[in-house]
Tab-separated table of C-alpha atoms in Angstrom:
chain	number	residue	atom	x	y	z
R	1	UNK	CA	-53.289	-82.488	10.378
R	2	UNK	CA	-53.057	-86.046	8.914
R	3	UNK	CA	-49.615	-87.702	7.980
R	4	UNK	CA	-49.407	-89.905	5.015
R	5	UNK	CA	-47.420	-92.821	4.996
R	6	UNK	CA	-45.798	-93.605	1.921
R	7	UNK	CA	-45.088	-96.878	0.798
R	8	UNK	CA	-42.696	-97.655	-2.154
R	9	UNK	CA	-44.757	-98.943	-5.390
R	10	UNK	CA	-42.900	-102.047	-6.875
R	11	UNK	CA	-44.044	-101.982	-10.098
R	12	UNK	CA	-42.008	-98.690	-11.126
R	13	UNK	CA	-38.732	-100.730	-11.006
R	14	UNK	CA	-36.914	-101.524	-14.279
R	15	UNK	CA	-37.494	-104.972	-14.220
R	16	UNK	CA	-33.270	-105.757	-15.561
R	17	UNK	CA	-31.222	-102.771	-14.722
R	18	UNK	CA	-27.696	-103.108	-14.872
R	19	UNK	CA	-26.614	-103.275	-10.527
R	20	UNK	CA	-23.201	-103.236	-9.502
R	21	UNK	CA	-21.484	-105.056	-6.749
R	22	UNK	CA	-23.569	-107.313	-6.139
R	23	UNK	CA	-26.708	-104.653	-5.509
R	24	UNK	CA	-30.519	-105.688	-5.504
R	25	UNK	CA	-33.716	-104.518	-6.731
R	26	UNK	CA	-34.835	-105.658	-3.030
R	27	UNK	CA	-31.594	-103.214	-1.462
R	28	UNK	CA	-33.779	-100.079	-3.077
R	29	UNK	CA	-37.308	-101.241	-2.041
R	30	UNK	CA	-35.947	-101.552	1.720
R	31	UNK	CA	-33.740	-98.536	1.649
R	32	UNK	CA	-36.469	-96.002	0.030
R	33	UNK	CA	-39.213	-97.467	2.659
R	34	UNK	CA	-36.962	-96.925	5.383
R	35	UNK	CA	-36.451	-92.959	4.470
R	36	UNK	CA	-40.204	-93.305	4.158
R	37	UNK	CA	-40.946	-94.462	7.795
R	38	UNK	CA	-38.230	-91.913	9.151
R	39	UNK	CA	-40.413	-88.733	7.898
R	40	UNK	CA	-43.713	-90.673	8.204
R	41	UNK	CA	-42.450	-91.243	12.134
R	42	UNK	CA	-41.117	-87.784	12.744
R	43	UNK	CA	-43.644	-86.099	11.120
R	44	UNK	CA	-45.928	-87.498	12.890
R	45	UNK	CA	-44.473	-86.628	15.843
R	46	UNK	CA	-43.674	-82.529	14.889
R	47	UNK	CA	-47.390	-82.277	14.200
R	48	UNK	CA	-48.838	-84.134	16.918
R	49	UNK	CA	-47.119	-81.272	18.778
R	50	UNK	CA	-48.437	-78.664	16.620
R	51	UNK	CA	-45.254	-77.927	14.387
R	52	UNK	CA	-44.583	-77.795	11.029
R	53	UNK	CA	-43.578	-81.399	8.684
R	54	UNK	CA	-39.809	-81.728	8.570
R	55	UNK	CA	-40.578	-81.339	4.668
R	56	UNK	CA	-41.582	-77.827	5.271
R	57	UNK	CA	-38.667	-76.847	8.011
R	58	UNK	CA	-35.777	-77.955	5.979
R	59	UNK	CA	-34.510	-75.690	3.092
R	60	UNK	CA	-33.809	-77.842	-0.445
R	61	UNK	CA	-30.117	-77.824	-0.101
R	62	UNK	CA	-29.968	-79.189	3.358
R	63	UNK	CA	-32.605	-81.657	2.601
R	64	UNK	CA	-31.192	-83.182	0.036
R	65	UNK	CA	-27.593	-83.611	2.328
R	66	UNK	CA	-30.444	-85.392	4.522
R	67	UNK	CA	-31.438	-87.554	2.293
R	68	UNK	CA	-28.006	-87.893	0.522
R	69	UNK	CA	-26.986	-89.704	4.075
R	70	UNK	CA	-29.829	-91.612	4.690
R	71	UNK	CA	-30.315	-93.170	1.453
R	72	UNK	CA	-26.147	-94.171	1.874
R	73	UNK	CA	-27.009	-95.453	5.328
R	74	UNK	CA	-29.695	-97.533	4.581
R	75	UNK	CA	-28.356	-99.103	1.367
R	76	UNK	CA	-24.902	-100.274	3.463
R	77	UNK	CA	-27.468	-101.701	5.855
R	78	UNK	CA	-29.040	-103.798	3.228
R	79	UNK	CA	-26.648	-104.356	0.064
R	80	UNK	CA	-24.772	-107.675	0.778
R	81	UNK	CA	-21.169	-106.380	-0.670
R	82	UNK	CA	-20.648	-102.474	0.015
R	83	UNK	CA	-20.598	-99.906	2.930
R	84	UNK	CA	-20.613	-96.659	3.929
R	85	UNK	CA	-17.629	-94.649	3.876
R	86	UNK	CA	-15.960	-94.006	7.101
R	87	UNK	CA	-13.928	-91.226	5.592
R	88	UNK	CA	-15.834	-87.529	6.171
R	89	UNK	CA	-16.978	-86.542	3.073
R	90	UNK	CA	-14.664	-89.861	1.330
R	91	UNK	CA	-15.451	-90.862	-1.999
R	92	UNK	CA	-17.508	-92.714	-3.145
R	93	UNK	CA	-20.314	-92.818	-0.287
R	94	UNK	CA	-20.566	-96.699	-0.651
R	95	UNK	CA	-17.640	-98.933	-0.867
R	96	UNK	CA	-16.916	-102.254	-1.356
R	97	UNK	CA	-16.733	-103.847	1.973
R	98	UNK	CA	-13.286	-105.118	3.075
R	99	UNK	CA	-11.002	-103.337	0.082
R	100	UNK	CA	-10.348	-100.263	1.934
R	101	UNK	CA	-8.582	-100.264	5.062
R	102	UNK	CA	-11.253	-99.874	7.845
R	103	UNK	CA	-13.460	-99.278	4.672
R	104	UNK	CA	-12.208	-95.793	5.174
R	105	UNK	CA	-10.852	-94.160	1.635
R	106	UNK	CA	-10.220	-90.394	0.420
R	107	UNK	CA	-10.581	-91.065	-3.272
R	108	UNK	CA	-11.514	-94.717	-4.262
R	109	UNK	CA	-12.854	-96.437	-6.923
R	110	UNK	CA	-14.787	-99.698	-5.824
R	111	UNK	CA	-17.653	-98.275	-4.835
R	112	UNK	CA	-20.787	-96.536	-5.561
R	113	UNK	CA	-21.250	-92.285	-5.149
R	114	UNK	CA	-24.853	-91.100	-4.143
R	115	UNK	CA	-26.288	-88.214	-4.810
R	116	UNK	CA	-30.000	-86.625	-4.756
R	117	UNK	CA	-31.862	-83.933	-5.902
R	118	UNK	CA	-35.252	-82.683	-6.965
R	119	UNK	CA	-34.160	-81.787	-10.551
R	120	UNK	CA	-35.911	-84.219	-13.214
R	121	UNK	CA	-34.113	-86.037	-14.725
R	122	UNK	CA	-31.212	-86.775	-12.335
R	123	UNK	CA	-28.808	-83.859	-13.457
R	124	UNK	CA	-26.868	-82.829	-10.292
R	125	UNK	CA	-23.652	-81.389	-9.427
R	126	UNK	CA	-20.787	-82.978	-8.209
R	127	UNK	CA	-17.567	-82.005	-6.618
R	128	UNK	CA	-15.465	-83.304	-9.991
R	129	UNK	CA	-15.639	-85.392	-12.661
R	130	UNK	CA	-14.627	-89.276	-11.755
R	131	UNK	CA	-14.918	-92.691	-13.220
R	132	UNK	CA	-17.669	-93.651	-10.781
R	133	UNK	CA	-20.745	-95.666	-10.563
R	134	UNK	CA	-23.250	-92.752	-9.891
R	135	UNK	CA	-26.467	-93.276	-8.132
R	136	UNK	CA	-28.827	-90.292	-8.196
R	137	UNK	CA	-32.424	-90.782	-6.478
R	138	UNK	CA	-34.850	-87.741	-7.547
R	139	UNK	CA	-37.566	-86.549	-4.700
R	140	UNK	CA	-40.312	-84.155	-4.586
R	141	UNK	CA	-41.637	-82.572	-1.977
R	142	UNK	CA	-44.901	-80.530	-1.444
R	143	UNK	CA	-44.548	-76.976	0.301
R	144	UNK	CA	-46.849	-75.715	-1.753
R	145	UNK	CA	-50.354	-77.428	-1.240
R	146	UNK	CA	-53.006	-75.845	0.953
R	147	UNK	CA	-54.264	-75.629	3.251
R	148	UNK	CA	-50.928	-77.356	4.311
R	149	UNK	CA	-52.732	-80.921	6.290
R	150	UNK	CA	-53.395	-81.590	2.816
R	151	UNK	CA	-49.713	-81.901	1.691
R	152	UNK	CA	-48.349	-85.072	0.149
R	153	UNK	CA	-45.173	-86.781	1.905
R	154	UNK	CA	-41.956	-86.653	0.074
R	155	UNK	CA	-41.358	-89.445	-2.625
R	156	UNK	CA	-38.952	-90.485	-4.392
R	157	UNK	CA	-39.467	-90.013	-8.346
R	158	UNK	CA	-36.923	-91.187	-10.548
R	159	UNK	CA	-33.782	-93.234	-9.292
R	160	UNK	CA	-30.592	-94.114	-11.949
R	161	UNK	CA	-27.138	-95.784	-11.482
R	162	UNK	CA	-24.795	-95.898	-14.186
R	163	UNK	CA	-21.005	-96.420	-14.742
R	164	UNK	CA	-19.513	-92.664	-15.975
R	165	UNK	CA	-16.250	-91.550	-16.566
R	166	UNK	CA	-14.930	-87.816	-16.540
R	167	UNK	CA	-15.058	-87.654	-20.257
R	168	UNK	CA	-18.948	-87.596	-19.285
R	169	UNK	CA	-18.969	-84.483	-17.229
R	170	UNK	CA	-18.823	-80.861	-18.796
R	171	UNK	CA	-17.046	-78.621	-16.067
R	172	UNK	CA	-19.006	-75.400	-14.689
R	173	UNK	CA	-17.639	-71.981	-14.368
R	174	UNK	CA	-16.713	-71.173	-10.743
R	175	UNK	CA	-17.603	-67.658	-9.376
R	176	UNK	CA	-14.841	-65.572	-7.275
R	177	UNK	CA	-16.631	-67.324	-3.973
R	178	UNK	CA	-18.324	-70.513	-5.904
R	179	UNK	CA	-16.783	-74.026	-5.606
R	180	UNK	CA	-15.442	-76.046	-8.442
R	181	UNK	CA	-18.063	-78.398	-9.725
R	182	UNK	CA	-18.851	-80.718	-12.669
R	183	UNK	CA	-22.067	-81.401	-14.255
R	184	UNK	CA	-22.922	-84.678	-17.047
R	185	UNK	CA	-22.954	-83.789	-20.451
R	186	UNK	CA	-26.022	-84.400	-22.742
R	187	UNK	CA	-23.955	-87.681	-23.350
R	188	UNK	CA	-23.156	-88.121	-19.531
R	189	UNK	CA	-26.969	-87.656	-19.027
R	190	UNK	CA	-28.579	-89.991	-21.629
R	191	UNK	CA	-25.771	-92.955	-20.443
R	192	UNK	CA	-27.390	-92.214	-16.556
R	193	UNK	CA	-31.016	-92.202	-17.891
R	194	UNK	CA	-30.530	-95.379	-20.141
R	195	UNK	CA	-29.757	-97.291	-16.821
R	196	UNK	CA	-33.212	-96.098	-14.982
R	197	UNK	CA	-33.919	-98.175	-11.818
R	198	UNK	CA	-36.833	-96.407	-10.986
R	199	UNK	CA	-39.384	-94.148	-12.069
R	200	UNK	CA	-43.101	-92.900	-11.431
C-alpha cells in the first residue's frame, strides 16, 4: 500500500479574511502541512509494518480530539501573538501570549477556541455559548474506498474564524446522561461562513 502525501493548496485561501491577534494566512499554511506530514509520517510507518492508516484505526470522535490538539499546537508554534492553553481543557485553546498568568486561564476571553469536525459547513458543538473568536477547520477522511491502498489521506476542507457571541448559539436539549451543549444558530452559522479562510 502507497501513502499519499498531502500538501496544502494555496490558492483555496480567502485572499482578505478578517484574522485576529495578529494571525496569518502563512500561520494556517504551516499549521495544516504540519498535521499533514504527522499522518503522511505515521502512516507510512503503520503500513510499512502491515497495519492499518491511523485514518482507519481512529473512531470520528476521537479523531477529531486529535486533530482538535494538533491543529492548537501547531498554530501556537507559528502565530506570532497567541499560545496554547496550559489550563486542561481551559478556554479558549489559544490565548494571547503573556495576558494570562503562565498563559494558563479557566474561562478567558483573549484568545481564539478551536474546534474540528467533518460536518460541512463548520456546524459543531460546543461546551456553551461564549463571546469567542471560533475557529472550526472541517476534514474528511476516506474509510470507505477500496480496495483500501487506494484511499485518499485526510484533508482539510473548509476552515472559518469568526467573532460570535452567545446570542449566536441556540442551546440543545440534554438527555438524562447527555452533556450540556450549544450549537450556532442559522444566524451564528452564516456570521462563521461569511468569514471563510479556507475552502476546496
Amino acid at each position: 500500500m502507497t501513502i499519499s502525501r498531502n500538501v496544502v493548496d494555496q490558492t483555496n485561501f480567502n485572499p482578505s479574511p478578517n484574522l485576529p491577534y495578529q494571525l496569518r494566512i502563512a500561520d494556517f499554511v504551516a499549521a495544516m502541512q504540519d498535521v499533514y506530514d504527522f499522518f503522511y509520517d505515521v502512516n507510512s510507518h503503520l503500513v510499512g509494518k502491515g497495519l492499518e492508516r491511523l485514518d482507519d484505526m481512529l473512531r470520528p470522535a476521537i479523531m477529531s480530539g486529535v486533530l482538535s490538539d494538533m491543529v492548537t499546537a501547531s498554530l501556537a508554534k507559528h502565530s506570532r501573538a497567541l499560545t496554547e492553553n496550559k489550563y486542561h481543557n481551559g478556554h479558549p485553546d489559544l490565548v494571547v501570549q503573556g495576558v494570562y498568568a503562565e498563559n494558563s486561564v479557566r474561562s478567558g476571553d483573549q484568545g481564539v477556541e478551536i474546534k474540528t469536525t467533518r460536518k460541512k459547513g463548520g456546524a459543531v458543538d460546543t461546551h456553551g455559548a461564549r463571546d469567542q473568536w471560533l475557529c472550526v477547520f472541517v476534514y474528511s477522511v476516506d474509510n470507505e474506498t477500496e480496495p483500501a491502498t487506494n484511499r485518499l489521506p485526510m484533508t482539510f476542507t473548509e476552515v472559518y474564524l469568526s467573532l460570535v457571541t452567545t446570542a449566536d448559539f441556540r442551546r440543545n436539549p440534554r438527555g438524562e446522561l447527555g452533556t450540556r451543549t450549544a450549537t450556532l444558530d442559522r444566524y451564528g452559522i452564516r456570521k462563521l461562513r461569511d468569514n471563510w479562510v479556507y475552502k476546496i
